[in-house]
mmCIF file of C-alpha atoms in Angstrom:
data_model
loop_
_atom_site.group_PDB
_atom_site.id
_atom_site.type_symbol
_atom_site.label_atom_id
_atom_site.label_comp_id
_atom_site.label_asym_id
_atom_site.label_seq_id
_atom_site.Cartn_x
_atom_site.Cartn_y
_atom_site.Cartn_z
ATOM 1 C CA MET A 1 28.053 59.123 167.716
ATOM 2 C CA LYS A 2 28.946 56.068 165.636
ATOM 3 C CA LYS A 3 27.130 53.838 168.124
ATOM 4 C CA LEU A 4 24.016 56.004 167.850
ATOM 5 C CA ALA A 5 24.123 55.873 164.041
ATOM 6 C CA LEU A 6 24.652 52.106 164.112
ATOM 7 C CA PHE A 7 21.741 51.660 166.549
ATOM 8 C CA PHE A 8 19.510 53.831 164.348
ATOM 9 C CA PHE A 9 20.471 51.832 161.224
ATOM 10 C CA ILE A 10 19.825 48.473 162.915
ATOM 11 C CA SER A 11 16.450 49.603 164.256
ATOM 12 C CA ILE A 12 15.337 50.992 160.855
ATOM 13 C CA LEU A 13 16.586 47.991 158.817
ATOM 14 C CA PRO A 14 13.663 45.635 159.641
ATOM 15 C CA LEU A 15 11.148 48.357 158.799
ATOM 16 C CA THR A 16 12.865 49.019 155.473
ATOM 17 C CA LEU A 17 12.994 45.312 154.615
ATOM 18 C CA SER A 18 9.363 44.710 155.551
ATOM 19 C CA ALA A 19 8.255 47.666 153.433
ATOM 20 C CA GLN A 20 9.883 46.027 150.429
ATOM 21 C CA MET A 21 8.441 42.567 151.128
ATOM 22 C CA ARG A 22 5.379 41.744 149.063
ATOM 23 C CA PHE A 23 3.103 38.757 149.203
ATOM 24 C CA GLY A 24 0.200 37.294 147.329
ATOM 25 C CA TYR A 25 -2.961 35.708 148.597
ATOM 26 C CA LEU A 26 -5.761 33.698 147.054
ATOM 27 C CA SER A 27 -8.616 31.348 147.761
ATOM 28 C CA TYR A 28 -7.095 27.943 147.111
ATOM 29 C CA GLY A 29 -10.575 26.427 146.905
ATOM 30 C CA GLU A 30 -11.678 28.888 144.235
ATOM 31 C CA ALA A 31 -8.532 28.183 142.254
ATOM 32 C CA ILE A 32 -9.135 24.421 142.406
ATOM 33 C CA LYS A 33 -12.745 24.952 141.290
ATOM 34 C CA ALA A 34 -11.498 26.976 138.315
ATOM 35 C CA MET A 35 -9.338 24.118 137.048
ATOM 36 C CA PRO A 36 -10.806 22.259 134.052
ATOM 37 C CA GLU A 37 -9.799 18.922 135.624
ATOM 38 C CA ASN A 38 -11.983 19.681 138.649
ATOM 39 C CA GLU A 39 -15.158 18.628 136.827
ATOM 40 C CA THR A 40 -13.687 15.218 136.010
ATOM 41 C CA VAL A 41 -12.592 14.742 139.609
ATOM 42 C CA LYS A 42 -16.035 15.728 140.882
ATOM 43 C CA LYS A 43 -17.704 13.255 138.474
ATOM 44 C CA ASN A 44 -15.369 10.451 139.588
ATOM 45 C CA ILE A 45 -16.075 11.176 143.237
ATOM 46 C CA ALA A 46 -19.829 11.293 142.582
ATOM 47 C CA TYR A 47 -19.591 7.931 140.790
ATOM 48 C CA LEU A 48 -17.782 6.381 143.751
ATOM 49 C CA HIS A 49 -20.377 7.833 146.148
ATOM 50 C CA GLU A 50 -23.127 6.342 144.006
ATOM 51 C CA GLN A 51 -21.509 2.896 144.060
ATOM 52 C CA TYR A 52 -21.069 2.908 147.837
ATOM 53 C CA ASP A 53 -24.597 4.268 148.336
ATOM 54 C CA GLU A 54 -26.055 1.480 146.190
ATOM 55 C CA GLU A 55 -24.183 -1.169 148.169
ATOM 56 C CA THR A 56 -25.275 0.407 151.457
ATOM 57 C CA LYS A 57 -28.875 0.468 150.276
ATOM 58 C CA ARG A 58 -28.666 -3.188 149.215
ATOM 59 C CA ALA A 59 -27.285 -4.176 152.623
ATOM 60 C CA GLU A 60 -30.027 -2.202 154.389
ATOM 61 C CA GLU A 61 -32.717 -3.869 152.289
ATOM 62 C CA ASP A 62 -31.216 -7.277 153.068
ATOM 63 C CA PHE A 63 -31.198 -6.470 156.779
ATOM 64 C CA ASN A 64 -34.772 -5.145 156.700
ATOM 65 C CA GLN A 65 -36.017 -8.242 154.891
ATOM 66 C CA LYS A 66 -34.367 -10.558 157.420
ATOM 67 C CA TYR A 67 -35.617 -8.425 160.300
ATOM 68 C CA GLU A 68 -39.196 -8.612 159.020
ATOM 69 C CA LEU A 69 -38.912 -12.407 158.756
ATOM 70 C CA PHE A 70 -37.545 -12.463 162.288
ATOM 71 C CA LEU A 71 -40.445 -10.366 163.605
ATOM 72 C CA GLU A 72 -42.994 -12.574 161.850
ATOM 73 C CA GLY A 73 -41.591 -15.774 163.295
ATOM 74 C CA GLN A 74 -40.204 -14.720 166.651
ATOM 75 C CA THR A 75 -43.228 -15.975 168.587
ATOM 76 C CA THR A 76 -42.957 -19.421 166.999
ATOM 77 C CA PHE A 77 -39.179 -19.886 167.097
ATOM 78 C CA ALA A 78 -37.640 -22.179 169.638
ATOM 79 C CA PRO A 79 -35.395 -20.242 172.079
ATOM 80 C CA VAL A 80 -32.189 -21.548 170.465
ATOM 81 C CA ILE A 81 -33.358 -20.515 166.969
ATOM 82 C CA LEU A 82 -34.517 -17.147 168.315
ATOM 83 C CA LYS A 83 -31.079 -16.460 169.792
ATOM 84 C CA LYS A 84 -29.390 -17.634 166.582
ATOM 85 C CA ARG A 85 -31.525 -15.282 164.455
ATOM 86 C CA GLN A 86 -30.919 -12.381 166.853
ATOM 87 C CA ALA A 87 -27.172 -13.013 166.621
ATOM 88 C CA GLU A 88 -27.407 -13.124 162.811
ATOM 89 C CA LEU A 89 -29.272 -9.807 162.765
ATOM 90 C CA GLN A 90 -26.762 -8.241 165.144
ATOM 91 C CA ASP A 91 -23.900 -9.498 162.959
ATOM 92 C CA LEU A 92 -25.559 -8.056 159.837
ATOM 93 C CA LEU A 93 -26.039 -4.733 161.607
ATOM 94 C CA ASN A 94 -22.431 -4.667 162.803
ATOM 95 C CA ARG A 95 -21.123 -5.477 159.318
ATOM 96 C CA SER A 96 -23.333 -2.773 157.820
ATOM 97 C CA ILE A 97 -22.001 -0.181 160.266
ATOM 98 C CA ALA A 98 -18.420 -1.305 159.611
ATOM 99 C CA PHE A 99 -19.001 -1.085 155.854
ATOM 100 C CA LYS A 100 -20.345 2.461 156.149
ATOM 101 C CA LYS A 101 -17.292 3.539 158.163
ATOM 102 C CA GLU A 102 -14.912 1.865 155.718
ATOM 103 C CA ALA A 103 -16.773 3.372 152.743
ATOM 104 C CA ASP A 104 -16.458 6.849 154.277
ATOM 105 C CA ARG A 105 -12.738 6.299 154.840
ATOM 106 C CA LEU A 106 -12.219 4.996 151.306
ATOM 107 C CA LEU A 107 -14.204 7.861 149.785
ATOM 108 C CA LYS A 108 -12.143 10.395 151.689
ATOM 109 C CA GLN A 109 -8.932 8.668 150.608
ATOM 110 C CA ALA A 110 -10.090 8.533 146.978
ATOM 111 C CA GLU A 111 -10.983 12.222 147.082
ATOM 112 C CA GLU A 112 -7.521 13.093 148.414
ATOM 113 C CA GLU A 113 -5.870 10.947 145.743
ATOM 114 C CA LEU A 114 -7.991 12.400 142.935
ATOM 115 C CA TYR A 115 -7.320 15.990 144.020
ATOM 116 C CA ALA A 116 -3.578 15.446 144.598
ATOM 117 C CA PRO A 117 -2.559 16.076 140.953
ATOM 118 C CA LEU A 118 -4.677 19.251 140.861
ATOM 119 C CA LYS A 119 -3.056 20.519 144.051
ATOM 120 C CA THR A 120 0.404 19.690 142.697
ATOM 121 C CA LYS A 121 -0.355 21.585 139.492
ATOM 122 C CA LEU A 122 -1.731 24.571 141.422
ATOM 123 C CA ASP A 123 1.247 24.610 143.790
ATOM 124 C CA SER A 124 3.589 24.637 140.816
ATOM 125 C CA LEU A 125 1.696 27.527 139.232
ATOM 126 C CA LEU A 126 1.735 29.450 142.522
ATOM 127 C CA ARG A 127 5.476 28.936 142.830
ATOM 128 C CA GLN A 128 5.923 30.271 139.281
ATOM 129 C CA ILE A 129 3.702 33.305 139.969
ATOM 130 C CA GLY A 130 5.482 33.900 143.263
ATOM 131 C CA TYR A 131 8.865 34.076 141.571
ATOM 132 C CA GLU A 132 7.592 36.195 138.675
ATOM 133 C CA LYS A 133 5.897 38.715 140.963
ATOM 134 C CA GLY A 134 8.713 38.713 143.514
ATOM 135 C CA TYR A 135 6.511 37.613 146.409
ATOM 136 C CA ALA A 136 8.069 36.539 149.661
ATOM 137 C CA PHE A 137 5.148 34.110 150.094
ATOM 138 C CA ILE A 138 1.587 33.361 148.982
ATOM 139 C CA LEU A 139 -1.161 32.809 151.537
ATOM 140 C CA ASN A 140 -4.361 30.763 151.297
ATOM 141 C CA THR A 141 -7.381 32.817 152.413
ATOM 142 C CA ASP A 142 -9.748 29.847 152.773
ATOM 143 C CA ASN A 143 -11.397 29.215 156.147
ATOM 144 C CA ASP A 144 -10.888 32.836 157.187
ATOM 145 C CA GLY A 145 -7.138 32.256 157.244
ATOM 146 C CA LEU A 146 -6.413 35.851 156.285
ATOM 147 C CA PRO A 147 -8.965 38.250 157.740
ATOM 148 C CA PHE A 148 -6.981 41.293 156.622
ATOM 149 C CA ALA A 149 -4.226 41.989 154.128
ATOM 150 C CA ASN A 150 -2.881 45.472 153.581
ATOM 151 C CA PRO A 151 -2.964 46.089 149.805
ATOM 152 C CA ALA A 152 0.234 48.125 150.126
ATOM 153 C CA PHE A 153 2.099 44.881 150.899
ATOM 154 C CA GLY A 154 -0.096 42.099 149.540
ATOM 155 C CA GLU A 155 -2.022 41.401 146.381
ATOM 156 C CA ASP A 156 -5.087 39.209 145.810
ATOM 157 C CA ILE A 157 -3.994 36.898 143.003
ATOM 158 C CA THR A 158 -7.116 34.716 142.829
ATOM 159 C CA GLU A 159 -8.219 36.081 139.440
ATOM 160 C CA LEU A 160 -4.664 36.013 138.101
ATOM 161 C CA VAL A 161 -4.409 32.329 139.015
ATOM 162 C CA LYS A 162 -7.804 31.530 137.494
ATOM 163 C CA GLU A 163 -6.757 33.193 134.218
ATOM 164 C CA ALA A 164 -3.441 31.312 134.187
ATOM 165 C CA LEU A 165 -5.286 28.028 134.755
ATOM 166 C CA LYS A 166 -7.577 28.719 131.797
ATOM 167 C CA LYS A 167 -4.542 29.132 129.535
ATOM 168 C CA GLU A 168 -3.058 25.731 130.507
#
């Protein structure tokens, strides 16, 4: 009889514990967008994009100008000069492609660095809310990461987080 009671208690224990476990969930992206600092970050990123775009455009114009000169004179160039100009154009093209790749990498890195303080601040706020509300964890619903959450166990805290961010 004691074994049966012990077995029953052990089998019911996980169900009892899970019924008491609560969690929160939110759209991390929406929370970041709600932060006042987000506008500054977006402006800084746009400024960097503009700078890289201007440099890319300048390099393209330089290439196009040299290519037009090459096309105009290609029938009159000596074979050695023709090959030299082709090599110069190919080098310009290769450098332009390399610059675009490096610019994309640097823009992505800058974006990560600019958003890092916002993410740190949001993580800290989520930790605070998690402790205050007694959540076992908080989930990010972005990218369809949480297709269903039973409201008996979980709570959407997106609006709560947005309100808390406005107060800071």
